[in-house]
Amino acid sequence: MIDAHGGLSMLLHDICNAAVTMLDRWKVNIREESTDGEPNKVQSKFMMNYLGIGCDAKVAYEFHMTREINPEKFCSQFVNKLRYAKEGARDIMDRTCADLPWQVWLEVDGKDIDIPKDSEGLIVLNIGSYMGGVDLWQNDFEHDDDFSLQSMHDKVLEVVCVCGAWHLGKLQVGLSHARRLAQGKVIRIHASSPFPVQIDGEPFIQQPGCLEITHHGQVFMLRRPSEEPRGHAAAIMTEVLLDAESKGIINASQKITLLQQIALNLS
């Protein structure tokens, strides 16, 4: 239970200075093919922002492994960015994910999706920001396809492809665009050979098998009030307070006080 002064005023300040919206949460079931007749191994992770397989994940994985071996060399954000760029430059030369279209196949809502032959990476998106702010789906641009606008709370994921580390670099400086492949509620990525994968920046090597991404509820997140209509924000704030009351975080009297204060601040 929050106290009537400090905790209550802090909660009120947070709510009144930021609108609340919903963010989809996704479950990633990772299945590895068994080679010894045993049942397939399955583990689960959770995704909020994005999942990548191929060249982008390889750069992240190599950076992660190098930092694990020599943590003392990663002494500042500037140095980290230089080393990350170095791994990207190395991948440009190696092109170790150039065979992705022949080793990976994509299934969206039960339908096979063609992967362009020049692709070296697939990225599954839940939000409109990637690599520090790159809008890969590009809601604000006109497109000659039939895809819908991207939303972080529509229970739908977007899939794009990229053509290597050089393409990723061009995306970051606005000199190129990702290729839009699909939208759907259930994404399956099958791999017949090992590939680097990253989920919200956590890289690992995916052995031959399948990544299955399905919706797993929604969570609240704060946004600047200007980004959401006030009526919508007020409705979600009310839901947040009702949930807080039901969990014993606040009592009925505190809920009423907060609702009154929110109404005043949003009026």
mmCIF file of N, CA and C in Angstrom, residues 172-228:
data_model
loop_
_atom_site.group_PDB
_atom_site.id
_atom_site.type_symbol
_atom_site.label_atom_id
_atom_site.label_comp_id
_atom_site.label_asym_id
_atom_site.label_seq_id
_atom_site.Cartn_x
_atom_site.Cartn_y
_atom_site.Cartn_z
ATOM 1 N N GLN A 172 20.773 3.363 -41.097
ATOM 2 C CA GLN A 172 20.988 4.224 -39.940
ATOM 3 C C GLN A 172 21.139 5.692 -40.322
ATOM 4 N N VAL A 173 21.637 5.953 -41.519
ATOM 5 C CA VAL A 173 21.851 7.349 -41.936
ATOM 6 C C VAL A 173 20.806 7.787 -42.959
ATOM 7 N N GLY A 174 19.744 6.987 -43.139
ATOM 8 C CA GLY A 174 18.639 7.378 -43.987
ATOM 9 C C GLY A 174 18.880 7.287 -45.475
ATOM 10 N N LEU A 175 19.864 6.487 -45.905
ATOM 11 C CA LEU A 175 20.180 6.373 -47.324
ATOM 12 C C LEU A 175 19.513 5.171 -47.987
ATOM 13 N N SER A 176 18.773 4.399 -47.236
ATOM 14 C CA SER A 176 18.110 3.235 -47.814
ATOM 15 C C SER A 176 16.892 2.880 -46.970
ATOM 16 N N HIS A 177 16.136 1.884 -47.427
ATOM 17 C CA HIS A 177 14.949 1.421 -46.726
ATOM 18 C C HIS A 177 15.000 -0.091 -46.589
ATOM 19 N N ALA A 178 14.393 -0.616 -45.541
ATOM 20 C CA ALA A 178 14.216 -2.057 -45.419
ATOM 21 C C ALA A 178 13.094 -2.505 -46.351
ATOM 22 N N ARG A 179 13.123 -3.752 -46.731
ATOM 23 C CA ARG A 179 12.092 -4.296 -47.615
ATOM 24 C C ARG A 179 10.993 -4.944 -46.778
ATOM 25 N N ARG A 180 9.765 -4.499 -46.948
ATOM 26 C CA ARG A 180 8.635 -5.010 -46.165
ATOM 27 C C ARG A 180 8.169 -6.342 -46.766
ATOM 28 N N LEU A 181 8.103 -7.363 -45.892
ATOM 29 C CA LEU A 181 7.758 -8.705 -46.367
ATOM 30 C C LEU A 181 6.376 -9.169 -45.932
ATOM 31 N N ALA A 182 5.982 -8.900 -44.686
ATOM 32 C CA ALA A 182 4.745 -9.504 -44.193
ATOM 33 C C ALA A 182 4.299 -8.848 -42.901
ATOM 34 N N GLN A 183 3.028 -9.045 -42.584
ATOM 35 C CA GLN A 183 2.441 -8.732 -41.287
ATOM 36 C C GLN A 183 1.635 -9.938 -40.838
ATOM 37 N N GLY A 184 1.632 -10.221 -39.537
ATOM 38 C CA GLY A 184 0.856 -11.358 -39.069
ATOM 39 C C GLY A 184 0.894 -11.507 -37.564
ATOM 40 N N LYS A 185 0.084 -12.443 -37.080
ATOM 41 C CA LYS A 185 -0.051 -12.677 -35.644
ATOM 42 C C LYS A 185 0.789 -13.856 -35.152
ATOM 43 N N VAL A 186 1.133 -14.770 -36.045
ATOM 44 C CA VAL A 186 1.975 -15.905 -35.677
ATOM 45 C C VAL A 186 3.110 -15.983 -36.699
ATOM 46 N N ILE A 187 4.331 -15.817 -36.224
ATOM 47 C CA ILE A 187 5.506 -15.827 -37.095
ATOM 48 C C ILE A 187 6.337 -17.069 -36.781
ATOM 49 N N ARG A 188 6.674 -17.817 -37.813
ATOM 50 C CA ARG A 188 7.582 -18.961 -37.652
ATOM 51 C C ARG A 188 8.759 -18.793 -38.601
ATOM 52 N N ILE A 189 9.945 -18.925 -38.039
ATOM 53 C CA ILE A 189 11.172 -18.852 -38.824
ATOM 54 C C ILE A 189 11.887 -20.191 -38.685
ATOM 55 N N HIS A 190 11.954 -20.939 -39.772
ATOM 56 C CA HIS A 190 12.590 -22.256 -39.783
ATOM 57 C C HIS A 190 14.015 -22.122 -40.322
ATOM 58 N N ALA A 191 14.955 -22.786 -39.685
ATOM 59 C CA ALA A 191 16.353 -22.737 -40.116
ATOM 60 C C ALA A 191 16.897 -24.154 -40.231
ATOM 61 N N SER A 192 17.582 -24.439 -41.349
ATOM 62 C CA SER A 192 18.162 -25.766 -41.548
ATOM 63 C C SER A 192 19.633 -25.812 -41.177
ATOM 64 N N SER A 193 20.201 -24.678 -40.782
ATOM 65 C CA SER A 193 21.578 -24.625 -40.306
ATOM 66 C C SER A 193 21.664 -23.583 -39.194
ATOM 67 N N PRO A 194 22.741 -23.583 -38.409
ATOM 68 C CA PRO A 194 22.844 -22.612 -37.304
ATOM 69 C C PRO A 194 22.901 -21.169 -37.821
ATOM 70 N N PHE A 195 22.208 -20.271 -37.120
ATOM 71 C CA PHE A 195 22.215 -18.858 -37.472
ATOM 72 C C PHE A 195 22.213 -18.010 -36.193
ATOM 73 N N PRO A 196 22.884 -16.863 -36.233
ATOM 74 C CA PRO A 196 22.799 -15.948 -35.087
ATOM 75 C C PRO A 196 21.417 -15.314 -35.019
ATOM 76 N N VAL A 197 20.920 -15.152 -33.804
ATOM 77 C CA VAL A 197 19.613 -14.549 -33.539
ATOM 78 C C VAL A 197 19.784 -13.550 -32.404
ATOM 79 N N GLN A 198 19.031 -12.477 -32.420
ATOM 80 C CA GLN A 198 18.966 -11.597 -31.248
ATOM 81 C C GLN A 198 17.511 -11.256 -30.962
ATOM 82 N N ILE A 199 17.197 -11.254 -29.675
ATOM 83 C CA ILE A 199 15.859 -10.884 -29.210
ATOM 84 C C ILE A 199 16.015 -9.707 -28.261
ATOM 85 N N ASP A 200 15.528 -8.562 -28.667
ATOM 86 C CA ASP A 200 15.671 -7.331 -27.882
ATOM 87 C C ASP A 200 17.119 -7.102 -27.462
ATOM 88 N N GLY A 201 18.043 -7.350 -28.382
ATOM 89 C CA GLY A 201 19.451 -7.086 -28.127
ATOM 90 C C GLY A 201 20.203 -8.219 -27.453
ATOM 91 N N GLU A 202 19.522 -9.309 -27.117
ATOM 92 C CA GLU A 202 20.187 -10.463 -26.492
ATOM 93 C C GLU A 202 20.526 -11.479 -27.586
ATOM 94 N N PRO A 203 21.813 -11.625 -27.960
ATOM 95 C CA PRO A 203 22.171 -12.506 -29.076
ATOM 96 C C PRO A 203 22.492 -13.932 -28.631
ATOM 97 N N PHE A 204 22.249 -14.872 -29.525
ATOM 98 C CA PHE A 204 22.609 -16.273 -29.304
ATOM 99 C C PHE A 204 22.644 -16.965 -30.664
ATOM 100 N N ILE A 205 23.141 -18.187 -30.678
ATOM 101 C CA ILE A 205 23.176 -18.975 -31.904
ATOM 102 C C ILE A 205 22.004 -19.943 -31.895
ATOM 103 N N GLN A 206 21.160 -19.827 -32.907
ATOM 104 C CA GLN A 206 20.022 -20.722 -33.061
ATOM 105 C C GLN A 206 20.454 -21.942 -33.869
ATOM 106 N N GLN A 207 20.361 -23.118 -33.260
ATOM 107 C CA GLN A 207 20.657 -24.348 -33.969
ATOM 108 C C GLN A 207 19.507 -24.676 -34.930
ATOM 109 N N PRO A 208 19.725 -25.596 -35.871
ATOM 110 C CA PRO A 208 18.633 -25.949 -36.785
ATOM 111 C C PRO A 208 17.343 -26.241 -36.029
ATOM 112 N N GLY A 209 16.274 -25.614 -36.475
ATOM 113 C CA GLY A 209 15.005 -25.756 -35.771
ATOM 114 C C GLY A 209 14.058 -24.640 -36.155
ATOM 115 N N CYS A 210 13.257 -24.185 -35.206
ATOM 116 C CA CYS A 210 12.202 -23.224 -35.512
ATOM 117 C C CYS A 210 12.041 -22.208 -34.386
ATOM 118 N N LEU A 211 11.860 -20.940 -34.768
ATOM 119 C CA LEU A 211 11.468 -19.882 -33.850
ATOM 120 C C LEU A 211 9.998 -19.582 -34.100
ATOM 121 N N GLU A 212 9.171 -19.729 -33.082
ATOM 122 C CA GLU A 212 7.747 -19.441 -33.219
ATOM 123 C C GLU A 212 7.382 -18.283 -32.295
ATOM 124 N N ILE A 213 6.814 -17.224 -32.867
ATOM 125 C CA ILE A 213 6.489 -16.018 -32.107
ATOM 126 C C ILE A 213 4.974 -15.873 -32.052
ATOM 127 N N THR A 214 4.417 -15.835 -30.845
ATOM 128 C CA THR A 214 2.973 -15.699 -30.651
ATOM 129 C C THR A 214 2.695 -14.627 -29.603
ATOM 130 N N HIS A 215 1.509 -14.055 -29.666
ATOM 131 C CA HIS A 215 1.141 -12.979 -28.746
ATOM 132 C C HIS A 215 1.015 -13.518 -27.320
ATOM 133 N N HIS A 216 1.483 -12.704 -26.353
ATOM 134 C CA HIS A 216 1.473 -13.152 -24.958
ATOM 135 C C HIS A 216 1.058 -11.996 -24.044
ATOM 136 N N GLY A 217 -0.045 -11.353 -24.394
ATOM 137 C CA GLY A 217 -0.582 -10.307 -23.542
ATOM 138 C C GLY A 217 -0.024 -8.933 -23.872
ATOM 139 N N GLN A 218 -0.381 -7.962 -23.028
ATOM 140 C CA GLN A 218 0.050 -6.589 -23.208
ATOM 141 C C GLN A 218 0.506 -6.011 -21.876
ATOM 142 N N VAL A 219 1.357 -5.018 -21.953
ATOM 143 C CA VAL A 219 1.834 -4.333 -20.751
ATOM 144 C C VAL A 219 1.628 -2.830 -20.937
ATOM 145 N N PHE A 220 1.592 -2.098 -19.819
ATOM 146 C CA PHE A 220 1.467 -0.657 -19.878
ATOM 147 C C PHE A 220 2.839 -0.022 -20.088
ATOM 148 N N MET A 221 2.867 1.070 -20.826
ATOM 149 C CA MET A 221 4.083 1.856 -20.940
ATOM 150 C C MET A 221 3.709 3.331 -20.960
ATOM 151 N N LEU A 222 4.640 4.182 -20.538
ATOM 152 C CA LEU A 222 4.400 5.618 -20.478
ATOM 153 C C LEU A 222 4.897 6.291 -21.744
ATOM 154 N N ARG A 223 4.113 7.269 -22.228
ATOM 155 C CA ARG A 223 4.506 8.076 -23.368
ATOM 156 C C ARG A 223 4.209 9.536 -23.051
ATOM 157 N N ARG A 224 4.822 10.426 -23.806
ATOM 158 C CA ARG A 224 4.524 11.842 -23.626
ATOM 159 C C ARG A 224 3.064 12.099 -23.952
ATOM 160 N N PRO A 225 2.389 12.954 -23.191
ATOM 161 C CA PRO A 225 0.958 13.186 -23.410
ATOM 162 C C PRO A 225 0.623 13.618 -24.817
ATOM 163 N N SER A 226 1.509 14.353 -25.493
ATOM 164 C CA SER A 226 1.223 14.842 -26.836
ATOM 165 C C SER A 226 1.098 13.717 -27.846
ATOM 166 N N GLU A 227 1.584 12.523 -27.508
ATOM 167 C CA GLU A 227 1.560 11.416 -28.448
ATOM 168 C C GLU A 227 0.261 10.629 -28.391
ATOM 169 N N GLU A 228 -0.598 10.891 -27.423
ATOM 170 C CA GLU A 228 -1.844 10.150 -27.285
ATOM 171 C C GLU A 228 -2.999 11.115 -27.044
#
